[in-house]
C-alpha cells in the first residue's frame, strides 16, 4: 500500500495507515511519503503511534549532479554545458520538481533566464509554503533574503526592527518549515537558492531598500572590514547619501579581489561602483575625471579577467566621454589602459575602427603627453595595425620599447617587451624570440607579474612551433596551463586548451581536437571573450578542410561570412571552389594582401589552394613570395591555435601550377619532412601522393610527346 503526500492526509487516511500497520499474519508492505517540514499535529500523533513498530525511515536528499544532468538532457532540446548543469544543481538543491521546472525554463528561455529567475511553477509552490508561516517567521525570512543565501543570526537580530526573542522564534518556525537550514554555528541559510530568490523578488522596492539600509548600517558597526558586503548593501539602500560609501567600499573590495587574482569578482564590484556613481551624478561632463577613472579601472579588470568583448564596450564608452569633454589627455589615458596581457585580438572581431585609428596615430605623435602614456598608446596602436600593416606595427612597438626603457617601471617595460616579441616577422620568430622572452621572464619573475609569465610560456610555444618542435609546444602549453590554473586566468586556459586542440588536429586525432576546441570555446564564453567564430567554429573548419569534408561546414562558413565579411572571405571562396562553383568563388571579395595575424599561415594555405583551383598564375607568383620565407613552417602553428598542413605543400602546388617541376618536387619533399616532424603521417602521405602524381603526370606528357 502506497500513501503519498501524507502531510496532507485527512483523519480517515491516517486511521487506515494505523490499521494497516497493526495487521499481523498478512504480507503487507506499507510505504508512506511525507514532507517533514509540513507534518501536522494529527500526523505527528500517527507517526508516534507507529514508532514502536520500528519502521524503516529513508530521508530523501536531492538528486546528484549526474542525475540532474540526466533530467536536464531529457528536457532540453540542445546540449547544455557542465557549468549550467552545476548551477542548476546548486540553485535547486537537487529537488526533482525544481530541477524539472528549471530545465523547462532553460529550454524555453535560455541559460541567462533559467539561472537568474525562479520558474513560475516553483514560485507558486514556494509562495504557498511561505503563506503558511507566522508573521514573525515571514519577517525573519524576508530579512535573511535581503542579506543573501546565508546570514549570521547576530546580524539578523541587530538589523531587525523587533526584539531578539521574536526574531529567534521566527527563525525557528522557518527552520521547522524546511525553508531555512542551520548553515553553521550562529548562521542560517536557505535550503535552496530558489527559495531565497522567491522571497527576495516578491519584496516591494521600498521594503527591499529599507532592509538593505538597515543591514548596511548594522554591518558598518559589526564588521567594518567586510567591504564587499558593505558595498552590496549600501549600493542597494536607495539612498543618495550612501552613494559615496557604496563606491568606496566597492573599489576597496575590488582591490582585495584582484590581490587574490579573482578578476571576475573585481569586474562585478567595479561595475557596481560605476552604476552607483552614474545614478548619483547628474552631469558626467561636469566632472569627467571621476567617471573616467572608474571606467578605466573597470577596463583594466575586464582585461585581466579576459572579458575582451566587455572591455571594448567599456573603452568605447570612456573614449566617447573623453572626446565629448575635449580632453585629449583623458582619451590617451583610456587607450593606454588596454595594455594588460589578454586574449590576442583577432581579425574575426573586426578590423580597428578607422576614426579611432586616426586618433591613435595623432596621440602617438603628441609629445605633450607624458612618456608612460605615449608608450601605452603606442602599444595599442601596434596591436591595432599588426594584422594589416606589420611594418607600421613594428615601428610603433620599437618606439614603445624605447620610451619604456627611458621612462622606467617594470610593468610598462614588460608590456613593451611583450609587444615587440609578438610582432617579430614570422620567418624570424623561432630564431630571435628567445632573447626578448628571456628579458620578459626576468621582469615577470622579479616583479611578480603572473600574466606576463604566462605570456613567456606562450611565446616559447610559438617559437617552438616555428622550429617544428611539437613536444616543446606541448611542454610550454602545459606549463602555461599550470600558471593559468594557479592564478585563475581563464582566458589563458582557453588559449592553452586551443593549443592542445591544434596539436591533436595536426596529429590526426580529430575527435580529441574537436572536444578540446569545444572546451576552449566554453572557457572563452565564461569570461566574455567569445565571438561568433570562436575556437569551436574555427577549429572545426580547419579540421573539416583537412578531412576533405567541405560540405559539412559550407552553411557555417557562409553564415559567418555574411556576419563578419572580409575576415573570413577567403574561407568562403575556398568552400565554393571546392564544390566546383568557381564563378561564385571568384565573386567573393577579400583583401589583396593576406592579413598577418594568428591566421596568417592558414590563410596562405587557403589562398594558394584557391589559386590552383582557379589556375590563377598571377596570384600563384605573388603567393610564392609570401610562402618562401615561411616554407619550413606548419600552416597556422606559428600562433599555436589552428593549423592546416605544412606550408611547403601549397608552395609545391603553386610551383607545379607554374610549371616549375624541380622547385615543386623539392617543396613536396620538404612538406613530407615537416609533416613527419609534427607526427602527422597523413600529411606526409598527402605530400608523397602529390609528388607521385606530379611525376606520373610528367611521364604521361613525355609519352604523349614521343
Short mmCIF file of N, CA and C in Angstrom, two decimals, residues 75-152:
data_model
loop_
_atom_site.label_atom_id
_atom_site.label_comp_id
_atom_site.label_asym_id
_atom_site.label_seq_id
_atom_site.Cartn_x
_atom_site.Cartn_y
_atom_site.Cartn_z
N UNK A 75 15.04 17.02 -20.92
CA UNK A 75 14.08 18.10 -21.15
C UNK A 75 14.53 19.03 -22.28
N UNK A 76 15.83 19.35 -22.30
CA UNK A 76 16.33 20.37 -23.22
C UNK A 76 16.62 19.78 -24.60
N UNK A 77 16.27 20.53 -25.61
CA UNK A 77 16.46 20.06 -26.98
C UNK A 77 17.87 20.31 -27.50
N UNK A 78 18.63 21.18 -26.83
CA UNK A 78 20.00 21.46 -27.23
C UNK A 78 20.95 21.03 -26.12
N UNK A 79 22.21 20.69 -26.45
CA UNK A 79 23.17 20.30 -25.42
C UNK A 79 23.37 21.43 -24.41
N UNK A 80 23.54 21.04 -23.14
CA UNK A 80 23.72 22.01 -22.06
C UNK A 80 25.11 21.80 -21.47
N UNK A 81 25.86 22.90 -21.28
CA UNK A 81 27.23 22.77 -20.79
C UNK A 81 27.24 22.41 -19.31
N UNK A 82 28.36 21.90 -18.86
CA UNK A 82 28.50 21.40 -17.48
C UNK A 82 28.33 22.51 -16.45
N UNK A 83 28.82 23.71 -16.76
CA UNK A 83 28.71 24.81 -15.81
C UNK A 83 27.24 25.15 -15.53
N UNK A 84 26.42 25.13 -16.57
CA UNK A 84 24.99 25.42 -16.40
C UNK A 84 24.32 24.35 -15.55
N UNK A 85 24.64 23.08 -15.81
CA UNK A 85 24.07 21.99 -15.02
C UNK A 85 24.48 22.12 -13.56
N UNK A 86 25.74 22.47 -13.32
CA UNK A 86 26.22 22.62 -11.94
C UNK A 86 25.47 23.74 -11.23
N UNK A 87 25.21 24.83 -11.94
CA UNK A 87 24.48 25.94 -11.33
C UNK A 87 23.04 25.55 -11.01
N UNK A 88 22.40 24.82 -11.91
CA UNK A 88 21.04 24.35 -11.65
C UNK A 88 21.02 23.42 -10.44
N UNK A 89 22.01 22.55 -10.33
CA UNK A 89 22.10 21.65 -9.18
C UNK A 89 22.19 22.44 -7.89
N UNK A 90 23.05 23.47 -7.89
CA UNK A 90 23.23 24.27 -6.68
C UNK A 90 21.97 25.08 -6.34
N UNK A 91 21.34 25.66 -7.35
CA UNK A 91 20.17 26.50 -7.11
C UNK A 91 18.97 25.71 -6.62
N UNK A 92 18.85 24.48 -7.09
CA UNK A 92 17.66 23.68 -6.75
C UNK A 92 17.90 22.72 -5.59
N UNK A 93 19.17 22.53 -5.22
CA UNK A 93 19.48 21.54 -4.19
C UNK A 93 19.15 20.13 -4.65
N UNK A 94 18.95 19.94 -5.94
CA UNK A 94 18.62 18.62 -6.47
C UNK A 94 17.16 18.24 -6.31
N UNK A 95 16.32 19.15 -5.81
CA UNK A 95 14.89 18.87 -5.68
C UNK A 95 14.33 18.54 -7.07
N UNK A 96 13.79 17.32 -7.26
CA UNK A 96 13.40 16.89 -8.62
C UNK A 96 12.42 17.84 -9.31
N UNK A 97 11.43 18.32 -8.56
CA UNK A 97 10.46 19.23 -9.16
C UNK A 97 11.12 20.53 -9.58
N UNK A 98 11.98 21.06 -8.70
CA UNK A 98 12.67 22.31 -9.03
C UNK A 98 13.60 22.12 -10.23
N UNK A 99 14.27 20.97 -10.27
CA UNK A 99 15.17 20.68 -11.39
C UNK A 99 14.37 20.62 -12.70
N UNK A 100 13.26 19.91 -12.66
CA UNK A 100 12.43 19.76 -13.86
C UNK A 100 11.94 21.12 -14.37
N UNK A 101 11.44 21.92 -13.45
CA UNK A 101 10.93 23.24 -13.85
C UNK A 101 12.05 24.15 -14.35
N UNK A 102 13.21 24.07 -13.70
CA UNK A 102 14.35 24.89 -14.14
C UNK A 102 14.81 24.45 -15.52
N UNK A 103 14.80 23.14 -15.78
CA UNK A 103 15.20 22.64 -17.09
C UNK A 103 14.22 23.11 -18.16
N UNK A 104 12.92 23.12 -17.84
CA UNK A 104 11.93 23.61 -18.81
C UNK A 104 12.17 25.09 -19.11
N UNK A 105 12.48 25.86 -18.06
CA UNK A 105 12.76 27.29 -18.26
C UNK A 105 14.02 27.47 -19.10
N UNK A 106 15.02 26.65 -18.83
CA UNK A 106 16.27 26.70 -19.61
C UNK A 106 16.00 26.41 -21.07
N UNK A 107 15.18 25.41 -21.34
CA UNK A 107 14.89 25.02 -22.72
C UNK A 107 14.13 26.11 -23.47
N UNK A 108 13.23 26.80 -22.76
CA UNK A 108 12.39 27.79 -23.45
C UNK A 108 13.01 29.18 -23.49
N UNK A 109 13.76 29.54 -22.43
CA UNK A 109 14.24 30.93 -22.33
C UNK A 109 15.75 31.07 -22.37
N UNK A 110 16.49 29.98 -22.22
CA UNK A 110 17.95 30.07 -22.24
C UNK A 110 18.54 30.18 -20.86
N UNK A 111 19.89 30.05 -20.80
CA UNK A 111 20.59 29.98 -19.53
C UNK A 111 20.49 31.28 -18.73
N UNK A 112 20.53 32.42 -19.41
CA UNK A 112 20.51 33.70 -18.69
C UNK A 112 19.28 33.82 -17.81
N UNK A 113 18.12 33.43 -18.33
CA UNK A 113 16.88 33.50 -17.56
C UNK A 113 16.81 32.36 -16.56
N UNK A 114 17.13 31.15 -17.00
CA UNK A 114 16.98 29.97 -16.13
C UNK A 114 17.87 30.03 -14.90
N UNK A 115 19.02 30.69 -15.00
CA UNK A 115 19.95 30.74 -13.87
C UNK A 115 19.79 32.00 -13.03
N UNK A 116 18.84 32.85 -13.39
CA UNK A 116 18.65 34.07 -12.62
C UNK A 116 17.22 34.26 -12.14
N UNK A 117 16.28 33.51 -12.70
CA UNK A 117 14.88 33.65 -12.31
C UNK A 117 14.34 32.34 -11.76
N UNK A 118 13.21 32.44 -11.07
CA UNK A 118 12.57 31.27 -10.48
C UNK A 118 11.44 30.82 -11.41
N UNK A 119 11.43 29.55 -11.82
CA UNK A 119 10.33 29.07 -12.67
C UNK A 119 8.98 29.32 -12.01
N UNK A 120 7.97 29.65 -12.81
CA UNK A 120 6.68 30.03 -12.25
C UNK A 120 6.07 28.92 -11.40
N UNK A 121 6.18 27.67 -11.85
CA UNK A 121 5.63 26.57 -11.07
C UNK A 121 6.29 26.45 -9.71
N UNK A 122 7.59 26.60 -9.66
CA UNK A 122 8.33 26.56 -8.39
C UNK A 122 7.92 27.74 -7.52
N UNK A 123 7.80 28.91 -8.13
CA UNK A 123 7.41 30.10 -7.38
C UNK A 123 6.03 29.91 -6.73
N UNK A 124 5.10 29.32 -7.45
CA UNK A 124 3.76 29.10 -6.91
C UNK A 124 3.79 28.17 -5.70
N UNK A 125 4.56 27.09 -5.80
CA UNK A 125 4.67 26.14 -4.70
C UNK A 125 5.30 26.80 -3.48
N UNK A 126 6.38 27.55 -3.70
CA UNK A 126 7.07 28.19 -2.58
C UNK A 126 6.21 29.28 -1.94
N UNK A 127 5.46 30.01 -2.74
CA UNK A 127 4.58 31.04 -2.17
C UNK A 127 3.52 30.41 -1.26
N UNK A 128 3.03 29.24 -1.66
CA UNK A 128 2.04 28.55 -0.80
C UNK A 128 2.67 28.18 0.54
N UNK A 129 3.91 27.69 0.49
CA UNK A 129 4.58 27.31 1.74
C UNK A 129 4.91 28.53 2.59
N UNK A 130 5.30 29.62 1.95
CA UNK A 130 5.61 30.84 2.69
C UNK A 130 4.37 31.42 3.35
N UNK A 131 3.23 31.26 2.68
CA UNK A 131 1.99 31.81 3.22
C UNK A 131 1.57 31.12 4.51
N UNK A 132 2.08 29.91 4.76
CA UNK A 132 1.75 29.18 5.98
C UNK A 132 2.56 29.65 7.19
N UNK A 133 3.59 30.48 6.96
CA UNK A 133 4.44 30.92 8.06
C UNK A 133 3.74 31.96 8.93
N UNK A 134 4.03 31.97 10.23
CA UNK A 134 3.54 33.07 11.06
C UNK A 134 4.26 34.37 10.69
N UNK A 135 3.70 35.51 11.11
CA UNK A 135 4.24 36.80 10.71
C UNK A 135 5.70 36.97 11.11
N UNK A 136 6.05 36.52 12.32
CA UNK A 136 7.43 36.69 12.79
C UNK A 136 8.40 35.91 11.91
N UNK A 137 8.00 34.71 11.51
CA UNK A 137 8.86 33.90 10.65
C UNK A 137 9.00 34.53 9.28
N UNK A 138 7.92 35.06 8.73
CA UNK A 138 7.97 35.68 7.41
C UNK A 138 8.88 36.91 7.43
N UNK A 139 8.80 37.71 8.50
CA UNK A 139 9.67 38.89 8.62
C UNK A 139 11.14 38.47 8.70
N UNK A 140 11.43 37.41 9.44
CA UNK A 140 12.81 36.93 9.56
C UNK A 140 13.33 36.40 8.24
N UNK A 141 12.46 35.69 7.52
CA UNK A 141 12.86 35.14 6.23
C UNK A 141 13.11 36.27 5.23
N UNK A 142 12.30 37.30 5.25
CA UNK A 142 12.50 38.43 4.34
C UNK A 142 13.82 39.14 4.63
N UNK A 143 14.12 39.35 5.90
CA UNK A 143 15.38 40.00 6.26
C UNK A 143 16.56 39.13 5.85
N UNK A 144 16.44 37.82 6.07
CA UNK A 144 17.52 36.90 5.67
C UNK A 144 17.71 36.91 4.16
N UNK A 145 16.61 37.02 3.41
CA UNK A 145 16.71 37.05 1.95
C UNK A 145 17.45 38.30 1.48
N UNK A 146 17.27 39.42 2.16
CA UNK A 146 17.99 40.64 1.81
C UNK A 146 19.48 40.51 2.10
N UNK A 147 19.82 39.74 3.14
CA UNK A 147 21.24 39.52 3.46
C UNK A 147 21.89 38.68 2.38
N UNK A 148 21.23 37.58 1.97
CA UNK A 148 21.81 36.71 0.95
C UNK A 148 21.37 35.27 1.16
N UNK A 149 22.10 34.34 0.57
CA UNK A 149 21.75 32.93 0.70
C UNK A 149 21.99 32.44 2.12
N UNK A 150 23.00 33.01 2.81
CA UNK A 150 23.27 32.70 4.21
C UNK A 150 23.37 33.99 4.99
N UNK A 151 23.15 33.89 6.32
CA UNK A 151 23.21 35.09 7.16
C UNK A 151 23.59 34.72 8.58
N UNK A 152 24.29 35.63 9.26
CA UNK A 152 24.58 35.47 10.68
C UNK A 152 23.33 35.82 11.47
#
